[in-house]
């Protein structure tokens, strides 16, 4: 018989807080929610904020705390609005669910509430106003380095890992406020490099582009030699580095450069923004990076912004 | 069997390039709590090879006993039920598919299949439940909706079903999905590494290669290992024993684009544009992806242009490729690029030579 793999959860799931009070950093959210849970007058809620900041974790924890493990299954319905099957399904499912809840109410006098909605999204601006205005809104912020560090230290302790101060600060900074990413990097580094993990190990699992690639492209743009820049662009693509990542690292180099005028910086950054949007639309990575490099070269070498033909 | 398939390494210990990644993958799966994986890197760099070897590492040789099926799913799309047909490749422990083949219905497919896999979990003799692996190819071509709908599913079923995602361009995979995976970058092998693989194949096939010949093939491969192995085999068919200056034949479509580039450098007129349109159509009906056509055309043009024109032409190539993404008909945008090029180049010629 084929060997069967025993399953256990990746660390991100293993270390998902079960209680609202254990959700790190989102103090304001946690305070209001704990309050709500104590008084049990729970409004509809809308959670928004970037990935890996605790939205789903909090919603699940509230539901668990409200109902406990036994009732949870019958009283919580999880829907994925973007796999909607049209609004119809959402509607009928919720109706059925409300009916169940109604039936429950008759038998269990203590539960007087019918249905509460928790909405979760990344971008508040994409939620229609009538929906947003019916909810208590909670913003989940990217986690600060301190908070990340304390959660990571907790996990290191549980798993018997050893991170020095430099490694810890690297891990927080490369994860950019996304705790899920930090935990995944940590687990991968632990598997690859054993229990003593250095800053370099973390960078190598994170997919951050080594600074020399960014510098090489920047230098090629400075040189004014188009073919050289094209060669560097080809190299970045062949190495498989994500161009969106290249844009953000290039952006850091430009902003910090002290030998550039504000106008030069503005010209370069405007183009970076436009090209980033094109990537989101699905445009080709090579062509966008090449266009950005050409534009950067023209700005650095004080060539005209307008094309001549 | 083609050499690309015949000499595809079967295990993580046999790979000739990406040995470091292979050893790392081996360590990653020693425990059963491995996170979801996202493999990304250029075409022909060896992603698929590593994924197959990894499956073998996890499940043993049973991962190689695959069957190809044309499966139909009945999915409930709100008011109606739709039938979706898709080809899958599966063994007892894993399923592989190209969800983007389902077009804009792609989101239903990934949902359905993950739920189905979660239902049929393998059980071992001690009654312990295991996990299955779902390999999704070309995730960069998945619609936004499908990517969104994967998010919670990936978390919810993570104990039953591990995902291995594979794509060329990770910028096109949403941040939320990338955050849920360990990202594994597979870079294109260097020319030296490609030469090493070609020499290995030559040895197995008992072929003599003159010095410098393998290096020339590698140089023409744009660092794609698949491409290099394919053209090595073509050379073998065309002429053996090899000679060191033997021609390495370009692909037909590249030859064709080379002609288009010459055509539009020579004459800029509506008549020429019309002729070129036929050639572009010809390429499209032969399934050459439009962005590949555009990039290759740019590549040919750049070889011939003055430095000051290069900036401008690259800019418009990027511009029209982006428009092509947003639009429906690739031919319009390819043609628009050609027309734009003609007008720029003509203006340049007039300014230079009157
Ligand atoms: N504030 C937090 N406190 C503790 N752990 C957290 C926190 N935020 C994230 N995590 C960790 O990251 C994992 C993912 O978090 P969660 O699912 O809540 O993210 P999310 O905000 O819903 O992201 P997305 O927008 O991608 O769905 C959790 O399983 C947990 O391990
Ligand atoms: N590590 C390796 N060692 C030796 N040969 C390899 C290795 N990886 C790939 N190859 C060879 O290169 C060929 C192409 O690799 P593969 O199919 O894995 O590329 P890919 O990254 O999946 O490409 P695409 O993105 O175009 O699907 C294989 O058929 C195999 O012959
Ligand atoms: Mg979430
Ligand atoms: Mg492949």
XYZ file of C-alpha atoms and ligand atoms in Angstrom:
727
model
C 0.000 0.000 0.000
C 1.124 3.507 -0.741
C 2.596 5.245 2.264
C 0.171 7.702 3.731
C 1.364 11.039 4.926
C 0.267 12.013 8.345
C -0.995 15.496 8.241
C -0.386 18.279 10.610
C -0.923 21.936 10.125
C 1.709 24.416 8.944
C 2.859 26.791 11.640
C 0.648 29.647 10.472
C -2.383 27.559 11.398
C -0.779 25.998 14.449
C -0.112 29.442 15.905
C -3.379 31.060 15.007
C -4.630 32.657 18.255
C -7.857 31.065 19.522
C -8.924 33.942 21.744
C -9.594 37.539 20.825
C -7.357 38.713 23.652
C -4.399 36.868 22.112
C -4.599 38.704 18.813
C -1.432 40.738 18.746
C -1.218 44.477 18.262
C -4.738 45.253 17.122
C -5.339 46.855 20.523
C -8.185 49.106 19.608
C -9.984 46.298 17.835
C -9.370 43.897 20.671
C -10.561 46.344 23.324
C -13.815 47.116 21.583
C -14.431 43.486 20.792
C -13.706 42.185 24.253
C -16.123 44.743 25.522
C -18.740 43.680 23.022
C -18.272 40.043 23.851
C -18.818 40.748 27.536
C -21.987 42.682 26.967
C -23.074 40.380 24.099
C -24.595 43.141 22.046
C -22.728 42.285 18.921
C -23.092 44.558 15.858
C -22.419 43.558 12.253
C -18.726 44.027 11.680
C -16.465 44.922 8.829
C -12.768 44.100 9.125
C -10.364 45.573 6.642
C -6.613 45.764 6.234
C -3.656 44.137 4.468
C -2.977 40.368 4.369
C -1.754 38.502 7.425
C -2.746 41.043 10.055
C -5.333 39.002 11.942
C -8.718 39.660 10.328
C -9.757 36.067 9.783
C -8.171 35.049 13.067
C -10.224 37.609 14.968
C -13.483 36.748 13.253
C -13.004 33.045 13.976
C -12.016 33.759 17.566
C -15.114 35.872 18.165
C -17.330 33.196 16.713
C -15.668 30.571 18.887
C -15.951 32.701 21.979
C -19.584 33.482 21.337
C -20.670 29.935 20.715
C -18.052 27.604 22.137
C -16.797 24.563 20.264
C -20.073 22.620 20.272
C -22.451 25.181 18.924
C -19.869 26.606 16.560
C -20.612 24.220 13.716
C -24.338 24.836 13.700
C -24.205 28.528 14.346
C -21.425 29.824 12.169
C -21.607 29.928 8.416
C -18.522 30.846 6.468
C -19.030 32.204 2.992
C -16.549 33.298 0.426
C -17.998 36.266 -1.383
C -15.550 36.079 -4.242
C -16.442 32.474 -4.979
C -20.004 33.755 -4.720
C -21.844 31.739 -7.382
C -23.763 34.920 -7.733
C -25.441 36.772 -4.954
C -28.286 34.269 -5.186
C -26.476 31.599 -3.294
C -25.446 33.963 -0.596
C -29.055 34.993 -0.283
C -30.520 31.505 -0.131
C -27.806 30.218 2.137
C -28.366 33.030 4.543
C -32.122 32.521 4.450
C -31.736 28.829 5.219
C -29.284 29.647 7.877
C -31.571 32.197 9.438
C -34.337 29.603 9.383
C -32.140 27.175 11.265
C -31.277 29.898 13.670
C -34.975 30.633 14.066
C -35.718 27.051 14.862
C -32.921 27.097 17.328
C -34.323 30.170 18.947
C -37.578 28.490 19.719
C -35.866 25.667 21.484
C -33.209 27.692 23.128
C -34.730 30.737 24.638
C -31.404 32.062 25.759
C -30.252 32.824 22.226
C -32.208 35.770 21.027
C -29.978 36.987 18.249
C -30.609 35.786 14.745
C -27.739 36.523 12.442
C -24.696 38.722 12.612
C -22.461 39.407 9.688
C -18.703 39.694 9.876
C -17.339 41.031 6.622
C -13.660 40.754 5.866
C -11.804 42.520 3.089
C -8.439 43.992 2.134
C -9.628 47.240 0.583
C -12.316 49.264 2.312
C -12.671 51.550 -0.694
C -14.049 48.656 -2.732
C -16.914 48.017 -0.338
C -20.117 49.797 -1.251
C -21.152 52.526 1.129
C -24.609 51.149 2.097
C -22.947 47.954 3.245
C -20.100 49.664 5.044
C -22.410 52.060 6.828
C -24.392 49.231 8.419
C -21.334 47.816 10.133
C -18.939 48.607 12.915
C -15.708 49.093 10.988
C -12.365 47.903 12.271
C -9.087 48.713 10.583
C -6.314 46.142 10.930
C -2.954 47.825 10.715
C 0.236 46.246 9.390
C 1.927 44.897 12.509
C 4.755 46.959 13.992
C 8.234 45.460 14.239
C 8.022 45.259 18.021
C 4.796 43.308 18.004
C 6.016 40.981 15.282
C 9.169 40.369 17.254
C 7.329 39.444 20.410
C 5.043 36.998 18.599
C 8.009 35.499 16.753
C 9.934 35.104 19.998
C 6.973 33.274 21.459
C 6.962 30.827 18.542
C 10.758 30.406 18.702
C 10.382 29.497 22.323
C 7.691 26.902 21.626
C 9.667 25.370 18.762
C 13.074 25.579 20.435
C 14.615 27.949 17.896
C 17.423 30.389 18.337
C 17.369 33.784 16.617
C 19.858 36.546 17.367
C 18.839 40.203 17.501
C 19.880 40.881 13.923
C 17.895 37.922 12.592
C 14.843 39.030 14.531
C 14.922 42.535 13.161
C 15.551 41.252 9.629
C 12.562 38.944 9.880
C 10.280 41.762 10.980
C 11.464 44.117 8.295
C 11.276 41.681 5.341
C 7.770 40.625 6.320
C 6.504 44.204 6.050
C 3.867 43.952 8.728
C 2.485 40.619 7.499
C 2.756 38.160 10.396
C 1.699 35.206 8.294
C 4.653 35.795 6.016
C 6.996 36.093 8.976
C 5.803 32.763 10.380
C 6.172 31.013 7.019
C 9.715 32.352 6.595
C 10.545 31.240 10.104
C 9.237 27.728 9.573
C 11.042 27.365 6.253
C 14.309 28.640 7.658
C 13.955 26.263 10.601
C 13.514 23.293 8.248
C 16.390 24.340 6.006
C 18.962 25.604 8.436
C 18.167 23.928 11.744
C 17.424 25.564 15.054
C 20.010 28.334 14.856
C 18.838 30.836 12.288
C 20.783 33.832 10.994
C 19.665 36.959 9.226
C 21.158 35.646 5.964
C 19.141 32.418 6.184
C 15.941 34.415 6.487
C 16.766 36.628 3.526
C 17.464 33.583 1.393
C 14.010 32.084 2.030
C 12.195 35.400 1.656
C 12.691 36.151 -2.029
C 14.003 39.650 -1.344
C 16.218 40.698 -4.264
C 19.905 40.906 -3.285
C 20.917 44.550 -3.219
C 23.671 44.075 -5.818
C 21.055 43.325 -8.509
C 19.206 46.524 -7.722
C 22.460 48.495 -7.671
C 23.581 46.970 -10.974
C 20.377 48.010 -12.704
C 20.576 51.478 -11.196
C 24.208 51.845 -12.295
C 23.295 50.740 -15.819
C 20.610 53.434 -15.941
C 23.121 56.003 -14.734
C 25.598 54.991 -17.435
C 23.232 56.171 -20.155
C 23.915 53.032 -22.173
C 20.591 51.544 -23.229
C 21.952 48.153 -24.238
C 23.607 47.771 -20.872
C 20.327 48.518 -19.107
C 18.543 46.043 -21.370
C 21.083 43.403 -20.440
C 20.507 43.983 -16.732
C 16.747 43.822 -17.234
C 17.105 40.497 -19.042
C 19.216 39.254 -16.198
C 16.644 40.182 -13.561
C 13.980 38.321 -15.545
C 16.166 35.240 -16.063
C 16.914 35.122 -12.361
C 13.160 35.021 -11.826
C 12.948 37.993 -9.484
C 9.433 39.423 -9.264
C 9.407 42.782 -11.036
C 6.932 44.233 -8.543
C 9.528 43.513 -5.855
C 12.227 45.116 -8.008
C 10.088 48.235 -8.299
C 9.763 48.624 -4.573
C 13.474 48.075 -3.952
C 14.361 50.475 -6.772
C 12.004 52.985 -5.231
C 13.923 52.804 -1.932
C 17.230 53.391 -3.729
C 15.849 56.414 -5.601
C 14.226 58.031 -2.611
C 17.351 57.677 -0.504
C 19.835 58.792 -3.172
C 21.252 62.173 -2.147
C 22.847 63.025 -5.498
C 19.493 63.281 -7.305
C 17.367 66.382 -7.652
C 13.765 66.359 -6.534
C 12.673 66.694 -10.110
C 14.651 63.637 -11.159
C 13.191 61.650 -8.285
C 9.696 62.760 -9.191
C 10.117 61.764 -12.821
C 11.343 58.312 -11.869
C 8.774 57.665 -9.177
C 5.834 58.720 -11.289
C 6.795 56.139 -13.867
C 7.318 53.495 -11.188
C 3.762 54.070 -10.052
C 2.339 53.804 -13.544
C 4.272 50.652 -14.323
C 3.244 49.059 -11.038
C -0.378 49.601 -11.983
C 0.288 48.000 -15.372
C 1.694 44.923 -13.612
C -1.449 44.665 -11.544
C -3.402 44.716 -14.808
C -1.307 41.738 -15.913
C 1.180 43.487 -18.201
C 4.423 41.762 -19.158
C 7.169 42.020 -16.519
C 10.085 42.358 -18.923
C 8.515 45.168 -20.942
C 7.458 47.118 -17.873
C 10.873 46.884 -16.258
C 12.521 47.901 -19.523
C 10.224 50.897 -19.850
C 10.944 51.929 -16.262
C 14.686 51.543 -16.842
C 14.568 53.657 -20.006
C 12.654 56.361 -18.188
C 15.021 56.240 -15.206
C 17.966 56.576 -17.559
C 16.449 59.631 -19.227
C 15.838 61.249 -15.854
C 19.299 60.454 -14.503
C 21.065 61.638 -17.648
C 18.871 64.721 -17.965
C 17.514 63.678 -21.335
C 14.250 65.180 -22.492
C 11.057 63.735 -21.068
C 9.301 64.093 -24.406
C 10.105 61.736 -27.225
C 11.348 63.372 -30.414
C 9.336 61.475 -33.018
C 10.524 9.910 -26.463
C 11.984 13.377 -26.814
C 15.199 14.033 -24.960
C 13.559 16.702 -22.812
C 11.346 13.990 -21.363
C 13.797 11.131 -21.534
C 16.410 13.029 -19.543
C 14.169 14.715 -17.054
C 15.645 13.789 -13.662
C 13.210 11.695 -11.603
C 14.404 12.293 -8.068
C 15.682 15.237 -6.090
C 19.086 13.562 -5.844
C 19.462 13.199 -9.606
C 18.979 16.795 -10.692
C 21.881 18.362 -12.570
C 20.956 21.980 -11.889
C 19.179 23.543 -8.895
C 20.818 20.977 -6.651
C 20.697 23.379 -3.716
C 16.959 23.967 -4.130
C 16.399 20.225 -4.456
C 18.227 19.502 -1.206
C 16.296 22.256 0.542
C 12.996 20.859 -0.677
C 13.992 17.499 0.706
C 14.549 19.020 4.136
C 11.290 20.968 3.945
C 9.173 17.855 3.589
C 10.850 15.808 6.288
C 8.078 16.840 8.671
C 4.445 16.674 7.682
C 3.715 20.310 8.373
C 5.182 21.796 5.225
C 3.491 25.027 4.102
C 1.903 25.524 0.697
C 4.517 26.157 -1.989
C 4.649 28.612 -4.862
C 7.253 27.847 -7.544
C 8.058 30.691 -9.887
C 10.637 31.403 -12.554
C 11.119 31.745 -16.305
C 9.909 29.197 -18.819
C 12.057 26.092 -19.225
C 13.998 26.690 -16.028
C 13.055 23.403 -14.362
C 10.026 24.086 -12.153
C 7.979 21.166 -13.332
C 10.917 18.814 -12.963
C 11.450 19.812 -9.346
C 7.764 19.567 -8.530
C 7.548 16.036 -9.933
C 10.675 14.993 -8.068
C 9.284 16.531 -4.892
C 6.042 14.552 -5.210
C 8.122 11.433 -5.569
C 10.067 12.382 -2.484
C 6.849 12.757 -0.492
C 4.812 9.836 -1.796
C 7.381 7.464 -3.258
C 7.089 5.899 -6.685
C 3.278 5.858 -6.509
C 3.431 9.533 -7.500
C 4.623 8.431 -10.925
C 1.647 6.185 -11.591
C -0.518 8.883 -13.045
C -3.650 8.712 -15.107
C -4.966 11.396 -17.386
C -8.659 12.034 -17.131
C -11.133 14.313 -18.740
C -13.287 15.158 -15.803
C -16.575 16.958 -15.798
C -17.685 18.923 -12.802
C -21.219 20.003 -12.179
C -20.956 23.281 -10.430
C -23.669 25.351 -8.974
C -23.297 28.859 -10.348
C -26.098 30.658 -8.610
C -29.230 30.374 -10.677
C -28.009 27.532 -12.895
C -25.751 24.531 -12.917
C -22.897 24.469 -15.375
C -20.823 21.584 -16.623
C -17.127 22.231 -16.669
C -14.734 19.930 -18.423
C -11.053 19.882 -17.647
C -8.139 17.534 -18.095
C -6.531 16.373 -14.877
C -3.480 14.295 -14.158
C -3.686 12.305 -10.965
C -2.137 9.616 -8.815
C -3.489 8.193 -5.545
C -2.008 11.085 -3.646
C -2.032 14.035 -5.930
C -3.964 15.846 -8.619
C -2.551 18.244 -11.158
C -4.422 20.651 -13.378
C -4.359 23.893 -15.319
C -7.239 25.809 -13.812
C -6.876 28.709 -16.231
C -8.020 26.366 -19.025
C -11.495 26.803 -17.614
C -11.393 30.467 -18.674
C -13.454 32.783 -16.550
C -15.074 29.796 -14.818
C -11.728 29.001 -13.220
C -12.782 29.945 -9.717
C -15.433 27.207 -9.578
C -12.931 24.551 -10.542
C -10.408 25.199 -7.799
C -13.123 25.347 -5.164
C -14.762 22.122 -6.279
C -11.619 20.113 -6.605
C -10.198 21.107 -3.254
C -13.439 20.242 -1.532
C -13.575 16.926 -3.346
C -9.998 16.117 -2.378
C -10.699 16.998 1.233
C -13.572 14.489 1.215
C -11.488 11.620 -0.140
C -8.520 11.697 2.156
C -6.234 8.687 2.137
C -6.316 6.694 5.377
C -3.414 4.570 6.526
C -3.491 1.244 8.332
C -3.557 2.893 11.730
C -6.585 4.906 10.738
C -4.639 8.148 10.545
C -5.642 10.556 7.874
C -3.103 11.916 5.449
C -3.012 14.810 3.081
C -3.152 15.081 -0.662
C -1.308 17.489 -2.873
C -2.952 19.641 -5.481
C -0.647 21.020 -8.158
C -2.000 24.074 -9.934
C -0.127 25.219 -13.038
C -0.113 28.693 -14.536
C -1.564 30.369 -11.482
C -0.419 33.696 -12.903
C -3.165 33.227 -15.487
C -5.882 32.708 -12.896
C -8.504 35.408 -12.782
C -8.541 37.808 -9.836
C -11.771 36.182 -8.655
C -10.248 32.732 -8.690
C -7.254 33.973 -6.750
C -9.517 35.596 -4.186
C -11.605 32.508 -3.790
C -8.490 30.427 -3.154
C -7.515 32.438 -0.103
C -9.809 31.094 2.548
C -9.928 27.681 0.939
C -6.174 27.405 1.244
C -6.398 28.057 4.968
C -9.490 26.055 5.712
C -8.374 22.843 4.070
C -4.694 23.141 4.850
C -4.684 19.987 6.974
C -6.148 17.866 4.174
C -4.716 19.348 1.085
C -1.379 20.988 0.407
C -1.122 23.209 -2.625
C 1.813 23.475 -4.974
C 1.361 26.466 -7.231
C 3.476 27.046 -10.301
C 3.844 30.113 -12.484
C 6.230 32.191 -14.583
C 5.486 35.620 -13.295
C 4.922 35.941 -9.576
C 4.041 39.632 -9.848
C 0.738 38.448 -11.295
C -0.098 36.355 -8.266
C -1.943 38.372 -5.637
C -0.128 39.388 -2.492
C -2.608 37.497 -0.335
C -1.825 34.220 -2.144
C 1.925 34.827 -1.999
C 1.594 35.487 1.719
C 0.035 32.037 2.124
C 2.898 30.125 0.500
C 6.566 29.549 0.824
C 7.845 31.169 -2.359
C 10.419 29.089 -4.229
C 12.291 30.934 -6.953
C 13.678 28.805 -9.783
C 16.085 30.881 -11.824
C 17.010 30.122 -15.418
C 20.123 27.930 -15.473
C 23.313 29.712 -16.496
C 24.931 28.888 -19.836
C 27.599 26.822 -18.061
C 24.945 24.775 -16.313
C 23.157 24.221 -19.614
C 26.406 23.023 -21.182
C 26.780 20.558 -18.326
C 23.319 19.094 -19.000
C 23.986 18.872 -22.760
C 27.256 17.075 -22.117
C 25.487 14.664 -19.805
C 22.931 13.857 -22.511
C 25.672 13.477 -25.124
C 27.426 10.977 -22.913
C 24.263 8.941 -22.398
C 23.529 8.995 -26.133
C 27.174 8.176 -26.884
C 27.654 11.269 -29.027
C 30.891 13.119 -29.685
C 30.567 16.888 -29.353
C 33.239 19.160 -30.785
C 34.539 21.761 -28.374
C 32.488 24.934 -28.221
C 29.428 23.357 -29.851
C 27.432 22.863 -26.650
C 28.357 26.396 -25.599
C 26.933 27.791 -28.842
C 23.641 25.987 -28.295
C 23.509 27.272 -24.723
C 24.172 30.801 -25.889
C 21.258 30.649 -28.330
C 18.849 29.220 -25.789
C 18.201 32.465 -23.863
C 18.928 30.428 -20.738
C 15.995 28.084 -21.300
C 17.076 24.535 -20.586
C 14.147 23.065 -22.459
C 14.945 25.164 -25.483
C 18.595 24.105 -25.391
C 17.793 20.391 -25.165
C 15.247 20.658 -27.972
C 17.666 22.372 -30.328
C 20.423 19.949 -29.410
C 18.157 17.107 -30.514
C 17.231 18.955 -33.718
C 20.917 19.380 -34.530
C 21.423 15.667 -33.959
C 18.666 14.871 -36.442
C 19.985 17.316 -39.031
C 23.619 16.344 -39.000
C 25.781 13.837 -37.203
C 28.758 13.713 -36.612
C 28.514 17.296 -35.406
C 30.882 19.926 -36.707
C 31.805 22.834 -34.515
C 30.419 25.429 -36.942
C 27.222 23.522 -37.703
C 24.136 25.733 -38.024
C 21.852 25.789 -35.006
C 18.477 26.240 -36.636
C 16.233 28.959 -35.164
C 12.584 28.224 -34.477
C 10.261 28.802 -37.451
C 8.297 31.497 -35.689
C 11.444 33.388 -34.788
C 12.540 33.305 -38.397
C 9.166 34.692 -39.330
C 9.386 37.566 -36.862
C 12.875 38.348 -38.110
C 11.279 38.824 -41.547
C 8.562 41.071 -40.145
C 11.220 43.250 -38.528
C 13.112 43.568 -41.814
C 9.880 44.314 -43.684
C 8.961 47.258 -41.498
C 12.482 48.636 -41.366
C 12.539 48.699 -45.156
C 9.204 50.268 -45.922
C 6.712 52.234 -43.842
C 3.407 52.362 -45.670
C -0.231 51.259 -45.338
C 0.469 48.592 -47.929
C 3.323 47.165 -45.891
C 1.209 47.305 -42.743
C -1.423 45.265 -44.537
C 1.133 42.632 -45.564
C 2.500 42.430 -42.059
C -0.980 41.913 -40.675
C -1.184 38.603 -42.530
C 2.062 37.474 -41.022
C 0.932 38.418 -37.533
C -2.287 36.475 -38.024
C -0.287 33.514 -39.211
C 1.721 33.565 -35.984
C -1.382 33.884 -33.836
C -3.182 30.973 -35.494
C -0.087 28.904 -34.808
C -0.609 29.592 -31.124
C 2.394 31.816 -30.547
C 1.297 33.944 -27.564
C 0.893 37.595 -28.583
C 3.198 38.968 -25.878
C 5.919 36.611 -27.084
C 5.441 37.924 -30.631
C 5.676 41.508 -29.446
C 8.775 40.889 -27.339
C 10.539 39.032 -30.109
C 9.711 41.764 -32.604
C 11.105 44.340 -30.207
C 14.226 42.217 -29.790
C 14.797 42.177 -33.555
C 14.129 45.900 -33.932
C 16.470 46.843 -31.082
C 19.333 45.143 -32.890
C 18.986 47.598 -35.747
C 17.966 50.900 -34.183
C 19.890 54.008 -33.151
C 20.230 54.516 -29.402
C 17.840 57.459 -29.262
C 15.074 55.491 -30.946
C 15.452 52.523 -28.616
C 13.936 54.388 -25.676
C 10.939 55.384 -27.653
C 10.274 52.031 -29.278
C 10.588 50.167 -25.965
C 8.165 52.548 -24.384
C 5.541 51.893 -27.038
C 6.072 48.142 -26.876
C 5.319 48.238 -23.150
C 2.372 50.534 -23.780
C 0.716 48.343 -26.406
C 1.353 45.114 -24.533
C -0.437 46.597 -21.540
C -3.345 47.641 -23.750
C -3.438 44.140 -25.163
C -4.000 42.779 -21.635
C -6.907 45.075 -21.088
C -8.402 44.444 -24.499
C -9.838 41.382 -26.182
C -8.259 41.100 -29.615
C -4.491 40.792 -29.597
C -4.142 41.537 -33.315
C -5.387 45.127 -32.904
C -2.647 45.939 -30.460
C 0.114 44.145 -32.323
C -0.859 46.050 -35.421
C -1.063 49.311 -33.512
C 2.487 48.772 -32.331
C 3.687 48.114 -35.873
C 1.911 51.248 -37.135
C 3.369 53.312 -34.313
C 6.805 51.994 -35.060
C 6.444 52.856 -38.748
C 5.422 56.397 -37.963
C 8.284 56.953 -35.497
C 10.832 55.438 -37.817
C 9.628 57.372 -40.824
C 9.799 60.651 -38.898
C 13.299 59.735 -37.797
C 14.398 58.981 -41.366
C 12.969 62.248 -42.649
C 14.681 64.223 -39.890
C 17.983 62.497 -40.572
C 18.038 62.320 -44.355
C 15.310 64.727 -45.449
N -2.587 40.051 15.002
C -2.143 38.781 15.021
N -1.824 38.160 16.173
C -1.347 36.903 16.160
N -1.184 36.156 15.053
C -1.469 36.713 13.874
C -1.950 38.056 13.797
N -2.144 38.360 12.508
C -1.788 37.281 11.806
N -1.373 36.279 12.606
C -0.844 34.981 12.142
O -0.960 34.953 10.707
C -1.897 33.988 10.293
C -2.837 34.626 9.272
O -3.642 35.618 9.865
P -5.130 35.904 9.377
O -5.686 34.698 8.698
O -5.913 36.438 10.487
O -4.839 37.041 8.304
P -5.899 37.958 7.524
O -5.786 39.322 8.115
O -7.233 37.312 7.512
O -5.231 37.980 6.055
P -5.913 37.924 4.587
O -6.325 39.302 4.240
O -4.777 37.463 3.717
O -7.032 36.938 4.654
C -2.603 33.483 11.518
O -2.848 32.105 11.399
C -1.619 33.784 12.646
O -0.724 32.711 12.763
N 17.301 20.134 -12.457
C 17.408 19.663 -13.704
N 18.463 18.869 -14.064
C 18.554 18.410 -15.322
N 17.674 18.671 -16.296
C 16.618 19.426 -16.008
C 16.427 19.960 -14.684
N 15.310 20.687 -14.677
C 14.821 20.632 -15.915
N 15.578 19.864 -16.712
C 15.310 19.635 -18.141
O 14.721 20.813 -18.699
C 13.444 20.544 -19.260
C 12.488 21.688 -18.948
O 12.230 21.756 -17.562
P 10.768 21.936 -16.956
O 9.714 21.307 -17.788
O 10.861 21.506 -15.533
O 10.636 23.523 -17.047
P 9.511 24.504 -16.444
O 10.204 25.442 -15.539
O 8.356 23.739 -15.884
O 9.077 25.293 -17.738
P 7.677 26.018 -18.121
O 7.530 27.188 -17.220
O 7.887 26.431 -19.540
O 6.615 24.991 -17.961
C 13.028 19.209 -18.672
O 12.256 18.488 -19.607
C 14.334 18.509 -18.351
O 14.751 17.729 -19.450
Mg -8.194 36.196 5.972
Mg 6.295 23.492 -16.817
